[in-house]
Coordinates of C-alpha atoms and ligand atoms in Angstrom, one line a residue:
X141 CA 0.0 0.0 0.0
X142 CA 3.0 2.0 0.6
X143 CA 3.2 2.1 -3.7
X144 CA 0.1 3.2 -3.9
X145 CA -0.4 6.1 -1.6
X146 CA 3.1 7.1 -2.9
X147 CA 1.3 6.9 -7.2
X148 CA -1.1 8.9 -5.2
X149 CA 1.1 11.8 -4.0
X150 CA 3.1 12.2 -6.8
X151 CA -0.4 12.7 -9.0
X152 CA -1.4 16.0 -6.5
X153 CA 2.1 17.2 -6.0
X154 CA 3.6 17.5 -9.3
X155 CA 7.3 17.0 -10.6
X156 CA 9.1 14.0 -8.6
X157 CA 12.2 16.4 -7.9
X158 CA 9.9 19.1 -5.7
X159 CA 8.4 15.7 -4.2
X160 CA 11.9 14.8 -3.3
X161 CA 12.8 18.3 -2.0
X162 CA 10.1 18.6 0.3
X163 CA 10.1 14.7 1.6
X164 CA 14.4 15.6 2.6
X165 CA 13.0 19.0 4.5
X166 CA 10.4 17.1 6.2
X167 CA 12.7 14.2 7.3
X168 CA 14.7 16.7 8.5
X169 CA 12.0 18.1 10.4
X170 CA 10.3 14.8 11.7
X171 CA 12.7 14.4 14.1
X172 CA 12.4 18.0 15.9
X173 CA 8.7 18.5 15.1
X174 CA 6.0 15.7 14.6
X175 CA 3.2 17.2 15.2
X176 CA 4.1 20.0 12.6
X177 CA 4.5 17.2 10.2
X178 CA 1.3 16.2 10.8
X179 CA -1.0 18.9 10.8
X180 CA 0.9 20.7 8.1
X181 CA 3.0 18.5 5.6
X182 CA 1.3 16.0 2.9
X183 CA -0.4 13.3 4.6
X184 CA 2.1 9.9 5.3
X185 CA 1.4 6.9 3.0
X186 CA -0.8 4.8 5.5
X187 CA 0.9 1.3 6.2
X188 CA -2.7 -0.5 6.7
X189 CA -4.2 -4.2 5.8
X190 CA -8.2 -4.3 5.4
X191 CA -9.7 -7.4 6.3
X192 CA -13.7 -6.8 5.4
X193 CA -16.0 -9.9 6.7
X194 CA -19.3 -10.0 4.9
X195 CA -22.1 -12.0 6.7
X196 CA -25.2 -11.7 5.4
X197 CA -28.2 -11.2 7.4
X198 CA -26.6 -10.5 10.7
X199 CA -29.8 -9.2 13.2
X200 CA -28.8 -7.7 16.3
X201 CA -31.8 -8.8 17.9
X202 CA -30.7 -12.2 17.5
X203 CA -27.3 -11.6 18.3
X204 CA -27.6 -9.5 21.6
X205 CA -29.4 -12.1 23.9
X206 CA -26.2 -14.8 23.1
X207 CA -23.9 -12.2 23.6
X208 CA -25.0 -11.6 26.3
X209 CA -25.3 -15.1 27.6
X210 CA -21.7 -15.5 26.2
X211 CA -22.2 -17.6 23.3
X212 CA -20.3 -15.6 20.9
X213 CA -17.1 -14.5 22.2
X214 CA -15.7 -13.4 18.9
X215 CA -18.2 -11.0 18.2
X216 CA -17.9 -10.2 21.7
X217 CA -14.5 -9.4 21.3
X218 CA -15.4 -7.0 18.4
X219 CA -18.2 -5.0 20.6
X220 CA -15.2 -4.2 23.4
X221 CA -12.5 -3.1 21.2
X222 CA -14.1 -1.4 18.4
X223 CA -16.9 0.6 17.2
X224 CA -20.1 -1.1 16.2
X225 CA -23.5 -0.4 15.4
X226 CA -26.8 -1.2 13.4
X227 CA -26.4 -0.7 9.2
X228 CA -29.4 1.1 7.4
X229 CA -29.4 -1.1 4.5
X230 CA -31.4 0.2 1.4
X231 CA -35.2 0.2 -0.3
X232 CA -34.6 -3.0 -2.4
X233 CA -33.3 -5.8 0.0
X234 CA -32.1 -8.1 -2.4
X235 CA -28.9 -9.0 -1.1
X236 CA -26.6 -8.8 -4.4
X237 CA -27.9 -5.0 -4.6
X238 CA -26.5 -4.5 -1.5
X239 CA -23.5 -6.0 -1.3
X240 CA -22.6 -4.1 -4.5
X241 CA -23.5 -0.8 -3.0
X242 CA -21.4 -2.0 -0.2
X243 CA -18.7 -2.7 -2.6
X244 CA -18.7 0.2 -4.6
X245 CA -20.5 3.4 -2.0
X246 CA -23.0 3.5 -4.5
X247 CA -27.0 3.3 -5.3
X248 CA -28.3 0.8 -7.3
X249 CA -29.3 3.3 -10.0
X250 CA -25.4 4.1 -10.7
X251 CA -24.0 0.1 -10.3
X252 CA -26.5 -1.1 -12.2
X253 CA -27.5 -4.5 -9.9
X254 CA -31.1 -3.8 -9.4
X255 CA -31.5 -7.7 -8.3
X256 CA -31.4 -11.4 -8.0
X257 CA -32.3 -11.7 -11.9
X258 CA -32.4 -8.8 -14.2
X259 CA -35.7 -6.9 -14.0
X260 CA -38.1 -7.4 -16.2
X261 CA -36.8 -10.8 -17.1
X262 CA -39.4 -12.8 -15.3
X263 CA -39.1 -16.1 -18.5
X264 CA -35.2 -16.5 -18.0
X265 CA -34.5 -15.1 -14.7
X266 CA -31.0 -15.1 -15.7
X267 CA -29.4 -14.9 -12.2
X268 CA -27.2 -11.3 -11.9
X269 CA -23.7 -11.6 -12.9
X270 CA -20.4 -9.4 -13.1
X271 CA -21.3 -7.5 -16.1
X272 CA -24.6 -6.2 -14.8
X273 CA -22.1 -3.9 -12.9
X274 CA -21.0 -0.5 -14.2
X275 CA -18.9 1.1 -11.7
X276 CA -16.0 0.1 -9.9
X277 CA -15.6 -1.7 -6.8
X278 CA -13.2 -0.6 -3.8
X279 CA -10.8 -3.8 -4.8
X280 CA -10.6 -2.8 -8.3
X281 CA -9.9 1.0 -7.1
X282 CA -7.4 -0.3 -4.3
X283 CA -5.7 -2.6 -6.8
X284 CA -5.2 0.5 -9.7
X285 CA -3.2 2.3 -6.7
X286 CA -1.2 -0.1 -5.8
X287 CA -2.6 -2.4 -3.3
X288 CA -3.2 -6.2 -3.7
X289 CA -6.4 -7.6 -2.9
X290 CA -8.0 -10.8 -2.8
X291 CA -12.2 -11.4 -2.7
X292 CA -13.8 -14.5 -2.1
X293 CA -17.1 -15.4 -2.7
X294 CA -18.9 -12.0 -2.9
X295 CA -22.1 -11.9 -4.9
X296 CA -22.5 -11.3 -8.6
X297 CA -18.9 -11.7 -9.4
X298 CA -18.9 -13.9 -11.8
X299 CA -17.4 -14.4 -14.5
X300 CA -14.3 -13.5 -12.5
X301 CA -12.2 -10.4 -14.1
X302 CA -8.4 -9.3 -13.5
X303 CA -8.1 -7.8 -9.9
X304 CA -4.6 -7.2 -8.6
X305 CA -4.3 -10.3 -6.6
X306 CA -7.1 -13.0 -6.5
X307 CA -10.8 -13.3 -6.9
X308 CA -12.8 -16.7 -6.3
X309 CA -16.4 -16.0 -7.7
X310 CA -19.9 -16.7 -6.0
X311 CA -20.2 -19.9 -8.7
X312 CA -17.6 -21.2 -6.9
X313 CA -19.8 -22.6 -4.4
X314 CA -21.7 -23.6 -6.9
X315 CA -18.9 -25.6 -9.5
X316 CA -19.0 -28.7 -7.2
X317 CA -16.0 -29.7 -7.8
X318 CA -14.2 -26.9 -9.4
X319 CA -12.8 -29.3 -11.7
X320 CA -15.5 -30.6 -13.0
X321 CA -15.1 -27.7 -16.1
X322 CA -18.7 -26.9 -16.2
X323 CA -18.3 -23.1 -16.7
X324 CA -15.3 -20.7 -17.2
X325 CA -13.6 -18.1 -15.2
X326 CA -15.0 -19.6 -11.7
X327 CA -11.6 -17.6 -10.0
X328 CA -9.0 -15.0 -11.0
X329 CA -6.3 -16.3 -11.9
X330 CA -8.3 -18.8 -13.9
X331 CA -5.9 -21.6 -12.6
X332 CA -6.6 -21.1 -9.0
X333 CA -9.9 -22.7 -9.1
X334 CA -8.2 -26.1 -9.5
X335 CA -5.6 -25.4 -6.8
X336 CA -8.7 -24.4 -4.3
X337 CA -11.2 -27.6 -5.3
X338 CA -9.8 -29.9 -2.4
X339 CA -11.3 -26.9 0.0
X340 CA -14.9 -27.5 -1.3
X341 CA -17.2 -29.3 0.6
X342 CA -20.2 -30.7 -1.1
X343 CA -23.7 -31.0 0.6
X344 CA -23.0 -35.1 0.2
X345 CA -19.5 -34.2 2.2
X346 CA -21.4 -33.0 5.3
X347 CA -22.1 -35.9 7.7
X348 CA -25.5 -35.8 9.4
X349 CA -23.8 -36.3 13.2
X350 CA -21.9 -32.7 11.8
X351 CA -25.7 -31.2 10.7
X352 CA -27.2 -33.0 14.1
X353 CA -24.9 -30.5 15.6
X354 CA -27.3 -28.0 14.8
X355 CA -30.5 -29.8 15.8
X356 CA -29.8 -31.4 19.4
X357 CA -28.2 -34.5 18.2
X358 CA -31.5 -35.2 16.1
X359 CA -31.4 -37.2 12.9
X360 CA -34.9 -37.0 10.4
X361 CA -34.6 -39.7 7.9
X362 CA -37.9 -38.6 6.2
X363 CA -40.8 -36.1 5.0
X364 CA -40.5 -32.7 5.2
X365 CA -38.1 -32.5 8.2
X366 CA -35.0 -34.5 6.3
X367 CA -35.9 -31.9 3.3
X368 CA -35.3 -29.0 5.8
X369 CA -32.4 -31.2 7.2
X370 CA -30.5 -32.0 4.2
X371 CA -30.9 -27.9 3.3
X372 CA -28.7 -27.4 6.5
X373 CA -26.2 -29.4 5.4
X374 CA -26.3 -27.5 1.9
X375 CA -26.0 -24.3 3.7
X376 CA -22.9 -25.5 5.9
X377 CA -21.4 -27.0 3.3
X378 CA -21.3 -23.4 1.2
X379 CA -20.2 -21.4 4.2
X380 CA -17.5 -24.2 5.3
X381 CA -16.4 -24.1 1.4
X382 CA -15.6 -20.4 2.0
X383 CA -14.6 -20.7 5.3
X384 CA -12.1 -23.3 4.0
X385 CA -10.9 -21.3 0.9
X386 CA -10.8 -18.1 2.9
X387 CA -8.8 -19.1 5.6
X388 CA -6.0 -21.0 3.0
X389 CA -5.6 -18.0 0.7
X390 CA -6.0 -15.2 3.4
X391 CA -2.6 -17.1 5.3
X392 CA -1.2 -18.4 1.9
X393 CA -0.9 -14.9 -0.2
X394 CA -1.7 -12.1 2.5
X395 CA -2.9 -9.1 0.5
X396 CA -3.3 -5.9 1.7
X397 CA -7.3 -6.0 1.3
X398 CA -8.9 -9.0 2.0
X399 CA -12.7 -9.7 1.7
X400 CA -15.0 -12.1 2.1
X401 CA -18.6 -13.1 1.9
X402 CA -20.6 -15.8 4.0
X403 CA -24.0 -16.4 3.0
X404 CA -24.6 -17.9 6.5
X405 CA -27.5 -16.8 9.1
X406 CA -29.7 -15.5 6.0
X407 CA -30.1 -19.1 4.8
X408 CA -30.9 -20.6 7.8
X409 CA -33.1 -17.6 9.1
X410 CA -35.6 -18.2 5.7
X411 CA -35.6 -21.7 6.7
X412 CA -36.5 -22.3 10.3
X413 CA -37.3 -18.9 11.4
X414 CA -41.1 -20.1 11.8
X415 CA -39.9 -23.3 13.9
X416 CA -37.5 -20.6 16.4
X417 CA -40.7 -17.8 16.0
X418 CA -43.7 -20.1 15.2
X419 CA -46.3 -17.4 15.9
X420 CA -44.8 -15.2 13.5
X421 CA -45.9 -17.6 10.8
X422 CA -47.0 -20.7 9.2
X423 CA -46.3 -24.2 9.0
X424 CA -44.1 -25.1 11.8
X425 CA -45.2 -28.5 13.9
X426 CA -44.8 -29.9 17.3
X427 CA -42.0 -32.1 15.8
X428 CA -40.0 -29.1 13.4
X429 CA -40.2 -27.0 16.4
X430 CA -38.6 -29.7 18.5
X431 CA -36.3 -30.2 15.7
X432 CA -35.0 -26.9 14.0
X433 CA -36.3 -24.5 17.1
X434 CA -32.3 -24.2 18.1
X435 CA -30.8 -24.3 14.1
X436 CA -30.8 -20.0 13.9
X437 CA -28.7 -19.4 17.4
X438 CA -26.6 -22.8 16.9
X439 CA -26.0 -20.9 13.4
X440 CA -24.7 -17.9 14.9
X441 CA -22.6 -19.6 17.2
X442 CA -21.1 -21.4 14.2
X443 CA -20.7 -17.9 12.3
X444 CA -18.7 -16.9 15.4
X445 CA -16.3 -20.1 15.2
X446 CA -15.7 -19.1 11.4
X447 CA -15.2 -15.2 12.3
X448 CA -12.7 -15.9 15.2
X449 CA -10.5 -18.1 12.8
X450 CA -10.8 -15.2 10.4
X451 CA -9.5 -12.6 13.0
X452 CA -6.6 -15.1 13.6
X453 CA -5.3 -13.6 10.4
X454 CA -5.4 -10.1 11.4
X455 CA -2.3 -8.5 12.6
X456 CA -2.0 -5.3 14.2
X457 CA -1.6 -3.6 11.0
X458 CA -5.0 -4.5 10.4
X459 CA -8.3 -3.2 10.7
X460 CA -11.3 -5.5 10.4
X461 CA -14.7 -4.3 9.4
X462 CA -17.5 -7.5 9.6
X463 CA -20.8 -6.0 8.2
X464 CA -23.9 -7.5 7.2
X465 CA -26.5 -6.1 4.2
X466 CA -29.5 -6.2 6.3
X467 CA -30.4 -7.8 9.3
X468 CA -34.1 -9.7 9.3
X469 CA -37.5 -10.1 11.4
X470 CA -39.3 -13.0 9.7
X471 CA -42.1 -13.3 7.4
X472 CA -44.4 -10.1 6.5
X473 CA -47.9 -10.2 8.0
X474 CA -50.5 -8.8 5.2
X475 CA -54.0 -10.1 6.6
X476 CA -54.1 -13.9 6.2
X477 CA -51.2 -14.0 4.1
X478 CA -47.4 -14.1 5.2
X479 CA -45.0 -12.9 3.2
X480 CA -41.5 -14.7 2.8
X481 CA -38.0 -14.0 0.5
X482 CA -36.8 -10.4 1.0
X483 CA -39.8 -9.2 2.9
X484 CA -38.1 -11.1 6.0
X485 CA -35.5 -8.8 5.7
X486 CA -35.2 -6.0 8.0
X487 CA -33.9 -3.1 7.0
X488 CA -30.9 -2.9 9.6
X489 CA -27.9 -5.0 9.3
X490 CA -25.1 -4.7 11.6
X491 CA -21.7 -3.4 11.1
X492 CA -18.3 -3.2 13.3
X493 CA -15.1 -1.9 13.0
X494 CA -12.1 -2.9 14.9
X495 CA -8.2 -3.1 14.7
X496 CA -5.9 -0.8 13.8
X497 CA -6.9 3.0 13.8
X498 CA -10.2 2.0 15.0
X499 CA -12.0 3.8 18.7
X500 CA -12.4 1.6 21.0
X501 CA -15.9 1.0 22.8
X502 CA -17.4 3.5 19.8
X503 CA -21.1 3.3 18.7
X504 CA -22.1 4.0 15.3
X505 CA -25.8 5.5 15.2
X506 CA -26.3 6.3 11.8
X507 CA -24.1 4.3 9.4
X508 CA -25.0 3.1 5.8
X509 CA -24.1 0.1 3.9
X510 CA -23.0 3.0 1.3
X511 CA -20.5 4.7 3.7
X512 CA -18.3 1.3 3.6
X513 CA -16.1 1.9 0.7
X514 CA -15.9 5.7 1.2
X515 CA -14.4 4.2 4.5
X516 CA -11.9 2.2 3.5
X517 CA -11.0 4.2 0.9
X518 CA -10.4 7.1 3.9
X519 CA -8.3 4.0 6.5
X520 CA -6.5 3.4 3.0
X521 CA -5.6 7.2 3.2
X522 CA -7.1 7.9 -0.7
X523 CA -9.4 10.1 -1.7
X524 CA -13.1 9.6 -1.5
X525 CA -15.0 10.1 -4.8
X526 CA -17.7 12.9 -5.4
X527 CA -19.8 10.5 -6.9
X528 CA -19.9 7.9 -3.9
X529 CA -23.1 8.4 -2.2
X530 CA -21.7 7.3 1.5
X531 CA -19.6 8.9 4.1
X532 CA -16.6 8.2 5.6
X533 CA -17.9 6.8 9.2
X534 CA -15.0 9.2 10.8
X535 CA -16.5 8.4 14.3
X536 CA -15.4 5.4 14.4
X537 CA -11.6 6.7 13.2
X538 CA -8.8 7.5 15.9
X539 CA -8.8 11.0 15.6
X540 CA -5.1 10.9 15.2
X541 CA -5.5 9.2 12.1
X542 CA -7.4 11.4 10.6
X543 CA -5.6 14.6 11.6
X544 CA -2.1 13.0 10.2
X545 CA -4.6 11.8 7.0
X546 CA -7.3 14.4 6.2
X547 CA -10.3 13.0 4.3
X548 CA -9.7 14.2 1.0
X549 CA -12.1 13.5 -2.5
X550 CA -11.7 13.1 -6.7
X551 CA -14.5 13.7 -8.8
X552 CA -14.3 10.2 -9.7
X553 CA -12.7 7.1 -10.2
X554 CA -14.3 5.5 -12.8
X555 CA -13.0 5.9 -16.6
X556 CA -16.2 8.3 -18.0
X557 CA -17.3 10.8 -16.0
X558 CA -19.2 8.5 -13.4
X559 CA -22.6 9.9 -14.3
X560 CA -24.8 7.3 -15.2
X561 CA -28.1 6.0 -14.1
X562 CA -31.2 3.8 -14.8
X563 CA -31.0 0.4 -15.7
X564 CA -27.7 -1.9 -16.9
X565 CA -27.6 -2.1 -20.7
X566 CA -26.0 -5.4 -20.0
X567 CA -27.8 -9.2 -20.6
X568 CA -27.4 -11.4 -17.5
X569 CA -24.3 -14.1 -18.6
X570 CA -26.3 -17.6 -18.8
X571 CA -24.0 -20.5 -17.6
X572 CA -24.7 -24.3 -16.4
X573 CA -24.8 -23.9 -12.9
X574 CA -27.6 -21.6 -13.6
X575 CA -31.0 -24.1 -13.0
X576 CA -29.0 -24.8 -9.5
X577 CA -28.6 -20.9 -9.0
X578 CA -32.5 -20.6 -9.6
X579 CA -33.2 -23.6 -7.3
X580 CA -31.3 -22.0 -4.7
X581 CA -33.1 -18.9 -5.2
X582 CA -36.3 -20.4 -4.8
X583 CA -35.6 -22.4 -2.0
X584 CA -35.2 -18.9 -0.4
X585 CA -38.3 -17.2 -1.5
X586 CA -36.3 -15.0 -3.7
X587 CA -38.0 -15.9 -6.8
X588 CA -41.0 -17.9 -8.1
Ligands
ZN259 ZN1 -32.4 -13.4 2.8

């Protein structure tokens, strides 16, 4: 990152030989006067790693009671040394519109990802892929400047493009195994999909004593419960495949951003929220109830194993953010009917930071999933762009930081002038895994 906030400088300070000049004067002055250097030289390149955890549907009103009884130490952990809060989320909760605004700082209407399937596109319902989005995200901006990344997992990212450093696709999940060829350009490099199969774990991998583990050492063997049973073990088996993958390339090629994205408590939540809540909806029996009643907090608990082995890789030089899109409150209550999919969304995530840089003990009462990237891109100490629609959450910043590294902006980073709108002009990218992407989909509410 030191490259890149150097690239940075020299673009807003002009010929290399006045840069030169004026970095000898201030070395000569950094020994006699710091705190001159820092409220009045250029801003320091900022030695920093990002590690950004992406859990989807993290609820606060879930996770409160069982932090309080101590069942999740690792978010625990978070909570006391860093700043935390609830995330507004936006109007449309349809998770890969959100994780892209959370990826890029912007509205749907400027990156373009207005869904699940393209709009409008009720025959094909071609799920969303990489094209769909316009702008840039704050791993492609990161890696132009300098710094290596590596994403795994994050929604609509396939087909995988060049980032500077790696990217494994959300059909990675899905390509079970990896090598089995079905589609292209699962990962970035291509060739690292083949390296990462032996982390995948298929549904088929996941014993039922391991998916018992979720529903007090119960085994159904038919009906509807082993259908709700065997989506458990679909839902582990995605998360442990990232969890896997994550944890071998975050310790085998360190970057200095890492993200990535769990589908986790959202699954579960659609699944046997009525058998934890069954007055908030339909269909849950004496026997599901007894059953799947425990699944959602066993599931947190879980998510907290996987985010504790995930902090194991941060150093002091880092500073983790773990955020969620939106958080959720079960079905939607119209009359008779209930409403399930994205209407169980609620439209608060939650969000923390912590690590280096980061207040300790802070709350964050009025953060956006669009003031992420204008976030890291202010830790990263780069400019901000004019065309993000977020805010750099400065209150949960050591004011030190910020004093030595102003919050500064650019028009822009993207190539045009960044002032587009309105729908994607691009098609949806079929591909073979896509009847199992529309299953999944389904199974969720999401679509019909
Ligand atoms: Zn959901």
């Amino acid at each position: 990152m030191r490259r890149s906030a150097a690239r940075h400088t020299s673009r807003t300070t002009g010929p290399t030989g006045t840069r030169r000049a004026r970095a000898l004067a201030l070395i000569a002055l950094v020994s006699i006067l710091p705190l001159v250097l820092a409220s009045c030289g250029e801003p320091e390149p900022v030695d920093r790693r990002i590690m950004l955890i992406g859990i989807d549907g993290l609820e606060w009103d879930l996770m409160k009671p069982l932090i309080d009884e101590e069942r999740l130490p690792a978010f625990a952990r978070l909570l006391e040394e860093g700043t935390w809060g609830e995330v507004h989320s936006l109007d449309v909760l349809e998770s890969p519109v959100i994780w892209t605004s959370i990826g890029t700082g912007k509205v749907p209407e400027k990156h373009g990802v207005l869904g699940f399937v393209k709009h409008g596109d009720r025959h094909e319902q071609t799920p969303v892929t990489r094209n769909v989005r316009r702008v840039k995200t704050v791993w492609e901006i990161l890696g132009e400047n300098g710094a290596s990344v590596g994403v795994i997992g994050w929604l609509a990212t396939w087909p995988a493009t060049p980032v500077n450093g790696y990217l494994v696709s959300n059909y990675f999940v899905f390509e079970q195994p990896p090598e089995s060829g079905r589609t292209s350009a699962i990962t970035f490099p291509e060739g690292l999909s083949e390296d990462l199969s032996r982390f995948v774990v298929r549904e088929d991998d996941v014993d039922d004593s391991r998916a018992a583990e979720f529903t007090g050492e119960e085994v159904p063997h038919e009906g509807p419960e082993r259908v709700k049973f065997d989506a458990l073990k679909g839902f582990i088996a995605s998360d442990e495949t990232i969890r896997r993958t994550g944890l071998h390339l975050g310790g085998a090629m360190p970057v200095d951003f890492f993200t990535v994205y769990l589908r986790a408590v959202d699954s579960p939540c659609h699944i046997f929220w009525v058998d934890s809540f069954p007055e908030s909806g339909q269909g849950a029996t004496a026997e599901s109830i007894e059953l799947f009643g425990e699944v959602i907090p066993r599931y947190y608990e879980y998510m907290d194993e996987v985010l504790a082995d995930f902090l194991e890789l941060a150093d002091e030089n880092t500073t983790v953010i773990v955020t969620s899109d939106h958080g959720f409150e079960g079905p939607e209550r119209v009359g008779d009917a209930y409403h399930l999919g994205i209407r169980m969304h609620d439209p608060t995530g939650f969000i923390a930071f912590a690590g280096k840089d980061i207040v300790a003990g802070g709350e964050l009462a009025d953060a956006s999933v669009l003031d992420i990237t204008p976030t890291i891109l202010a830790l990263m100490g780069m400019p901000v762009a004019d065309d993000m629609d977020g805010r750099v959450l400065a209150e949960a910043i050591d004011p030190s930081f910020l004093r030595a590294h102003p919050v500064t902006t650019v028009d822009t980073y993207e190539d045009g002038d960044g002032d587009i709108s309105g729908e994607s002009d691009e098609e949806p990218i079929e591909s073979p895994l896509d009847d199992e992407v529309r299953e999944q989909l389904r199974s969720l509410g999401y679509i019909e």
